[in-house]
Coordinates of C-alpha atoms and ligand atoms in Angstrom, one line a residue:
M52 CA 16.0 8.1 10.2
R53 CA 12.3 7.9 9.7
I54 CA 10.8 7.5 6.2
G55 CA 7.1 7.8 5.4
M56 CA 5.5 5.8 2.7
L57 CA 2.1 6.0 1.0
T58 CA 0.3 4.7 -2.1
S59 CA -2.3 7.0 -3.6
G60 CA -4.8 6.8 -6.5
G61 CA -6.1 3.7 -8.3
D62 CA -4.1 0.7 -7.3
C63 CA -2.1 -1.6 -9.7
Q64 CA -0.3 -4.9 -9.5
S65 CA 3.2 -3.8 -8.6
L66 CA 2.7 -1.4 -5.7
N67 CA 3.9 -3.9 -3.1
A68 CA 6.8 -5.0 -5.3
S69 CA 7.9 -1.3 -5.5
M70 CA 7.6 -0.7 -1.8
R71 CA 9.5 -3.8 -1.1
G72 CA 12.3 -2.5 -3.4
V73 CA 12.5 0.8 -1.5
A74 CA 12.4 -0.9 1.9
K75 CA 15.0 -3.6 1.1
A76 CA 17.5 -1.1 -0.2
L77 CA 17.0 1.2 2.8
Y78 CA 17.3 -1.6 5.4
E79 CA 20.3 -3.0 3.5
N80 CA 22.2 0.3 3.3
M81 CA 21.1 2.5 6.2
K82 CA 21.5 2.1 9.9
D83 CA 18.5 2.8 12.2
V84 CA 15.9 3.4 9.5
E85 CA 12.3 3.2 10.4
I86 CA 9.5 3.1 7.8
I87 CA 6.0 4.5 8.6
G88 CA 3.2 3.4 6.3
F89 CA 0.5 6.1 5.9
L90 CA -2.8 4.3 5.4
E91 CA -5.1 4.9 2.4
G92 CA -2.9 7.4 0.6
Y93 CA -2.8 11.1 1.5
K94 CA -5.8 10.5 3.8
G95 CA -3.4 8.7 6.2
L96 CA -1.0 11.7 6.2
M97 CA -3.9 14.2 6.7
Y98 CA -5.6 12.4 9.6
G99 CA -2.5 10.8 11.1
N100 CA -3.5 7.2 10.3
Y101 CA -0.3 5.2 10.0
R102 CA 1.5 2.1 11.2
K103 CA 5.1 1.3 11.7
L104 CA 6.2 -1.2 9.1
E105 CA 8.8 -3.8 10.0
P106 CA 11.2 -5.6 7.6
K107 CA 8.9 -8.7 7.8
D108 CA 6.0 -6.6 6.4
F109 CA 8.0 -6.3 3.1
S110 CA 8.8 -10.0 3.0
G111 CA 6.8 -12.2 0.6
I112 CA 5.0 -9.3 -1.1
L113 CA 6.9 -9.3 -4.4
T114 CA 4.2 -11.3 -6.1
E115 CA 1.2 -9.8 -4.3
G116 CA -1.1 -7.3 -6.1
G117 CA -2.8 -4.4 -4.3
T118 CA -1.1 -2.5 -1.6
I119 CA -0.4 -3.5 2.0
I120 CA -1.1 0.1 3.2
G121 CA -4.3 0.7 1.2
T122 CA -5.0 3.6 -1.2
S123 CA -7.7 6.2 -1.9
R124 CA -8.3 8.9 -4.4
Q125 CA -7.9 12.4 -3.0
P126 CA -8.4 14.8 -5.9
F127 CA -5.7 17.4 -6.2
K128 CA -8.3 20.1 -7.1
L129 CA -9.8 19.7 -3.6
M130 CA -6.5 19.7 -1.7
R131 CA -6.7 23.5 -1.0
E132 CA -10.3 23.1 0.1
P133 CA -11.1 22.3 3.8
D134 CA -12.6 18.9 4.5
A135 CA -16.2 18.4 5.8
N136 CA -15.0 19.4 9.3
G137 CA -13.1 22.4 8.2
L138 CA -9.7 20.8 8.4
D139 CA -6.9 22.5 6.3
K140 CA -5.7 19.4 4.4
V141 CA -2.3 20.7 3.4
K142 CA -1.5 22.1 6.8
A143 CA -2.7 18.8 8.4
M144 CA -0.3 16.8 6.1
K145 CA 2.6 19.1 7.0
D146 CA 1.8 18.8 10.7
T147 CA 1.8 15.0 10.6
Y148 CA 5.1 15.1 8.7
K149 CA 6.7 17.4 11.3
K150 CA 5.2 15.7 14.3
L151 CA 6.6 12.3 13.3
K152 CA 9.9 13.9 12.3
I153 CA 9.8 12.3 8.8
E154 CA 13.0 12.8 6.8
C155 CA 11.4 12.0 3.5
L156 CA 8.0 10.8 2.1
V157 CA 8.1 8.1 -0.5
I158 CA 5.0 8.5 -2.6
L159 CA 3.8 5.9 -5.1
G160 CA 1.1 7.1 -7.5
G161 CA -0.2 8.4 -10.8
N162 CA -0.9 11.9 -12.3
G163 CA -3.1 13.3 -9.6
T164 CA -0.8 11.9 -6.9
H165 CA 2.2 13.7 -8.5
K166 CA 0.4 17.0 -8.5
T167 CA -0.1 16.7 -4.7
A168 CA 3.5 15.4 -4.2
N169 CA 4.8 18.5 -6.0
L170 CA 2.6 20.7 -3.8
L171 CA 4.1 19.1 -0.7
R172 CA 7.5 19.7 -2.2
E173 CA 6.7 23.3 -2.7
E174 CA 5.5 23.4 0.9
G175 CA 9.0 22.4 2.0
L176 CA 8.6 18.6 2.5
N177 CA 11.2 16.1 1.3
V178 CA 9.5 13.9 -1.3
V179 CA 10.6 11.1 -3.6
T180 CA 8.1 9.5 -5.9
L181 CA 7.6 6.3 -8.0
P182 CA 5.5 6.3 -11.2
K183 CA 2.5 4.0 -10.8
T184 CA -0.3 3.4 -13.2
I185 CA -1.7 0.8 -15.6
D186 CA -2.3 3.8 -18.0
N187 CA 1.4 4.5 -18.6
D188 CA 0.6 8.2 -18.9
I189 CA 3.1 9.8 -16.5
Y190 CA 5.2 12.4 -18.1
G191 CA 9.0 12.0 -17.8
T192 CA 9.2 8.2 -17.8
D193 CA 9.1 5.7 -20.8
I194 CA 7.1 3.3 -18.6
T195 CA 5.2 3.1 -15.4
F196 CA 4.9 0.0 -13.2
G197 CA 1.6 -1.7 -13.5
F198 CA 1.3 -1.1 -17.2
Q199 CA 2.8 -4.4 -18.5
S200 CA 0.8 -6.4 -16.0
A201 CA -2.4 -4.7 -17.3
V202 CA -1.4 -5.3 -20.9
N203 CA -1.1 -9.0 -20.1
I204 CA -4.6 -9.1 -18.7
A205 CA -6.3 -7.0 -21.4
T206 CA -4.5 -9.1 -24.0
N207 CA -5.7 -12.3 -22.4
A208 CA -9.3 -10.9 -22.5
I209 CA -8.9 -10.2 -26.2
D210 CA -7.4 -13.6 -26.8
C211 CA -10.3 -15.3 -25.1
I212 CA -12.8 -13.2 -27.2
H213 CA -11.0 -14.3 -30.4
T214 CA -12.0 -17.9 -30.2
T215 CA -15.7 -17.2 -29.4
A216 CA -15.9 -14.4 -32.0
A217 CA -14.5 -16.7 -34.6
S218 CA -16.9 -19.5 -33.7
H219 CA -20.0 -17.3 -33.9
G220 CA -19.0 -14.9 -36.6
R221 CA -19.6 -11.8 -34.5
V222 CA -18.2 -8.4 -34.0
F223 CA -16.8 -8.0 -30.5
I224 CA -15.8 -4.8 -28.7
V225 CA -13.4 -5.2 -25.8
E226 CA -13.4 -2.0 -23.7
V227 CA -9.9 -1.4 -22.2
M228 CA -9.2 1.0 -19.3
G229 CA -7.9 4.4 -20.0
H230 CA -10.1 7.5 -20.0
K231 CA -7.5 10.0 -21.2
V232 CA -4.8 8.0 -22.9
G233 CA -4.7 4.9 -25.0
W234 CA -1.4 3.2 -24.3
L235 CA -3.0 0.1 -22.7
T236 CA -5.6 -0.2 -25.5
L237 CA -2.9 0.2 -28.1
H238 CA -0.6 -2.4 -26.7
A239 CA -3.2 -4.9 -25.8
G240 CA -4.9 -4.3 -29.1
I241 CA -1.8 -5.0 -31.1
A242 CA -0.8 -8.0 -28.9
G243 CA -4.3 -9.4 -29.1
G244 CA -4.6 -9.0 -32.8
A245 CA -7.5 -6.5 -32.7
D246 CA -8.6 -5.4 -36.2
I247 CA -9.7 -1.9 -35.1
I248 CA -8.2 0.1 -32.2
L249 CA -9.9 3.2 -31.0
L250 CA -7.9 5.6 -28.7
P251 CA -8.8 8.9 -27.0
E252 CA -5.8 10.5 -28.9
I253 CA -7.2 9.6 -32.4
P254 CA -10.9 10.6 -32.7
Y255 CA -12.7 8.1 -34.9
D256 CA -15.2 8.4 -37.7
I257 CA -17.9 5.8 -37.3
D258 CA -18.1 5.4 -41.1
K259 CA -14.4 4.5 -41.2
V260 CA -15.0 1.9 -38.5
V261 CA -17.8 0.4 -40.4
E262 CA -15.7 0.5 -43.6
A263 CA -13.0 -1.6 -41.8
I264 CA -15.6 -4.2 -40.6
D265 CA -17.2 -4.4 -44.1
K266 CA -13.8 -4.9 -45.7
R267 CA -13.1 -7.9 -43.5
T268 CA -16.6 -9.3 -44.2
K269 CA -16.0 -9.0 -48.0
E270 CA -12.6 -10.8 -47.5
G271 CA -14.6 -13.7 -46.1
K272 CA -13.6 -13.0 -42.5
R273 CA -16.4 -14.0 -40.2
F274 CA -15.5 -11.9 -37.2
S275 CA -14.0 -8.6 -36.2
I276 CA -12.5 -7.5 -32.9
L277 CA -12.4 -3.9 -31.7
A278 CA -10.1 -2.8 -28.8
V279 CA -11.7 0.4 -27.6
A280 CA -10.4 2.7 -24.8
E281 CA -12.8 3.9 -22.2
G282 CA -12.1 7.4 -23.4
A283 CA -12.3 6.7 -27.2
I284 CA -14.1 9.6 -28.8
S285 CA -15.8 10.2 -32.1
K286 CA -14.6 13.1 -34.3
E287 CA -18.0 14.7 -33.9
D288 CA -17.8 14.5 -30.0
A289 CA -14.2 15.7 -30.1
G290 CA -15.5 18.9 -31.7
L291 CA -17.9 19.6 -28.8
S292 CA -17.1 22.0 -26.0
K293 CA -16.3 20.4 -22.6
K294 CA -19.7 21.5 -21.3
K295 CA -21.6 20.1 -24.3
L296 CA -19.8 16.8 -24.1
K297 CA -20.5 16.5 -20.4
E298 CA -24.2 17.1 -21.1
K299 CA -24.2 14.6 -23.9
K300 CA -22.6 11.9 -21.8
A301 CA -25.0 12.6 -18.9
N302 CA -28.0 12.1 -21.2
S303 CA -26.6 9.1 -23.0
P304 CA -28.7 5.9 -22.7
Y305 CA -25.4 3.9 -23.0
P306 CA -23.4 2.9 -19.9
S307 CA -20.1 3.5 -21.9
I308 CA -18.7 4.4 -25.3
S309 CA -18.5 0.7 -26.3
Y310 CA -22.3 0.2 -26.1
E311 CA -22.9 3.4 -28.1
L312 CA -20.4 2.2 -30.7
G313 CA -21.9 -1.3 -30.7
A314 CA -25.4 0.1 -31.3
Q315 CA -24.2 2.2 -34.2
I316 CA -22.2 -0.7 -35.8
Q317 CA -25.2 -3.0 -35.5
E318 CA -27.4 -0.5 -37.2
K319 CA -25.0 0.2 -40.0
T320 CA -23.8 -3.3 -40.7
G321 CA -26.6 -5.6 -39.5
Q322 CA -23.9 -7.7 -37.8
E323 CA -24.3 -9.2 -34.3
I324 CA -22.4 -7.2 -31.8
R325 CA -21.2 -8.1 -28.3
V326 CA -19.4 -5.9 -25.8
T327 CA -16.9 -7.2 -23.2
I328 CA -15.5 -5.1 -20.4
P329 CA -12.6 -6.6 -18.4
G330 CA -12.8 -3.5 -16.1
H331 CA -10.9 -3.6 -12.8
T332 CA -9.5 -7.1 -13.5
Q333 CA -6.9 -5.1 -15.5
R334 CA -5.6 -3.7 -12.2
G335 CA -5.8 -6.9 -10.3
G336 CA -3.8 -10.1 -9.6
S337 CA 0.0 -10.6 -9.4
P338 CA 2.5 -8.3 -11.2
C339 CA 4.1 -9.8 -14.3
P340 CA 7.8 -10.5 -14.2
Y341 CA 8.6 -7.3 -16.2
D342 CA 6.8 -5.2 -13.6
R343 CA 8.6 -7.1 -10.7
V344 CA 12.0 -6.2 -12.2
L345 CA 10.9 -2.6 -13.0
S346 CA 9.5 -2.1 -9.5
T347 CA 12.6 -3.5 -7.8
R348 CA 14.8 -1.2 -9.9
F349 CA 12.5 1.8 -9.2
G350 CA 12.4 1.0 -5.5
A351 CA 16.1 0.7 -5.2
A352 CA 16.6 3.9 -7.2
A353 CA 14.2 5.8 -4.9
A354 CA 16.2 4.5 -1.9
R355 CA 19.4 5.7 -3.6
L356 CA 17.9 9.2 -3.8
I357 CA 17.1 9.1 -0.1
L358 CA 20.6 7.8 0.8
N359 CA 22.0 10.7 -1.2
K360 CA 19.5 13.1 0.3
E361 CA 18.4 14.1 -3.2
Y362 CA 14.8 15.1 -2.8
G363 CA 12.0 16.4 -5.0
Y364 CA 12.4 13.8 -7.8
M365 CA 10.4 11.0 -9.4
V366 CA 12.4 8.0 -10.4
G367 CA 11.7 7.0 -14.0
M368 CA 13.0 5.0 -17.0
R369 CA 14.5 6.3 -20.2
D370 CA 15.9 4.0 -22.8
G371 CA 16.3 1.2 -20.3
E372 CA 18.2 3.3 -17.8
I373 CA 16.9 4.7 -14.5
I374 CA 16.6 8.4 -14.3
K375 CA 15.5 11.0 -11.8
V376 CA 13.0 13.6 -13.0
P377 CA 12.3 16.9 -11.1
L378 CA 8.7 16.8 -9.7
E379 CA 7.9 20.2 -11.1
E380 CA 8.5 18.8 -14.6
V381 CA 6.2 15.9 -14.0
A382 CA 3.3 17.5 -12.2
G383 CA 0.3 18.4 -14.3
R384 CA 1.6 16.9 -17.6
L385 CA 0.2 13.9 -19.3
K386 CA 2.1 11.5 -21.7
G387 CA -0.4 10.4 -24.4
V388 CA 0.0 8.3 -27.5
D389 CA 1.3 10.4 -30.4
P390 CA -0.9 9.7 -33.4
D391 CA 2.1 10.2 -35.7
S392 CA 4.4 7.9 -33.8
S393 CA 6.0 4.9 -35.4
V394 CA 4.0 2.3 -33.5
I395 CA 0.8 3.7 -34.9
K396 CA 2.3 3.8 -38.4
E397 CA 3.4 0.2 -38.1
A398 CA 0.0 -0.9 -36.8
K399 CA -1.6 0.8 -39.8
L400 CA 0.9 -0.9 -42.1
I401 CA -0.5 -4.3 -41.1
G402 CA -4.0 -3.0 -41.7
I403 CA -5.2 -2.1 -38.2
S404 CA -7.8 0.6 -38.5
F405 CA -7.8 3.5 -36.0
G406 CA -11.1 4.7 -37.4
D407 CA -9.4 7.9 -38.7
Ligands
F6P511 O1 -5.8 4.1 -12.3 C1 -6.1 4.2 -13.6 C2 -7.5 3.7 -14.0 O2 -7.5 2.3 -13.8 C3 -7.9 4.1 -15.3 O3 -7.4 3.3 -16.4 C4 -9.4 4.0 -15.2 O4 -10.1 4.8 -16.2 C5 -9.7 4.5 -13.8 O5 -8.5 4.3 -13.1 C6 -10.8 3.8 -13.0 O6 -10.9 4.5 -11.8 P1 -11.7 3.9 -10.5 O7 -10.8 2.7 -10.0 O8 -11.7 5.0 -9.6 O9 -13.0 3.4 -11.0

């Protein structure tokens, strides 16, 4: 039996650990299984770029970040549009699948990847997926692999800022990845002891942010730390139409929301502000032990689906147990932070400001 495998979208720490989980379980439980790795995500499937993977390829990669078969972003909205040479991408992917006599495609990726995986399922291909992303925003699973590793890195960044912020008596903004959802900022913010946490799901009022900083200053605290998601948004901007917001961003003199916020805070409080952006370090390095366990379980569970010929599912986690979620339920849905959830309430109880 021939299984195709691909990793698509932004990378994260536990892709290799997940592929290893799938491969080990397949080799262990199936005779004559061959695994083909499509290179650089859906591109490999479209253009027939692949390599046969051997059991030794999956050995020693549990702790390695990145992906041994490469990845790329192939926007879902362009899938139905021909490429620069007029190639029908969906047809090309189906042709490769058929030509190679693939029994099932194992696809590791985030939200965009799941939309395309579901499209391939609708086109009649056998697909099993694994939820990957540091953003933890995939619908249908409590957690995605990559998230905890990124939380560790972002928390470490805030920890390092703590000492220098305290020495100098400054206000520091740490910008955490996440354009659409704030899980990573929320968890790293709480773990790192941030005083103010700004998330895309809770539009902020700049005066409330300033109030929280002033309160700390009055209490004799010489520094404040803000954990700000890339996609944090002011109440004012949240009220703009999509078009107006796009225009505003395009004309902004600031490279990101943190710099805009920093300038406003400096003007309103007179305090010295610094901005730190850990950026793609949050997706790099070795997966943390939690992710290694999660990926191994997800990988084995994906292999189990293949052994049972149960296709069209994403493996996920609910209340600590592995589940299978139909792809049509996952595709096109986002799992954001609920502003009324208990974790937000508990954070507020200890005095963390969300600027609302
Ligand atoms: O993969 C998720 C993510 O890391 C987001 O948190 C971030 O906003 C985005 O990808 C960055 O994308 P890119 O790697 O394409 O710059």
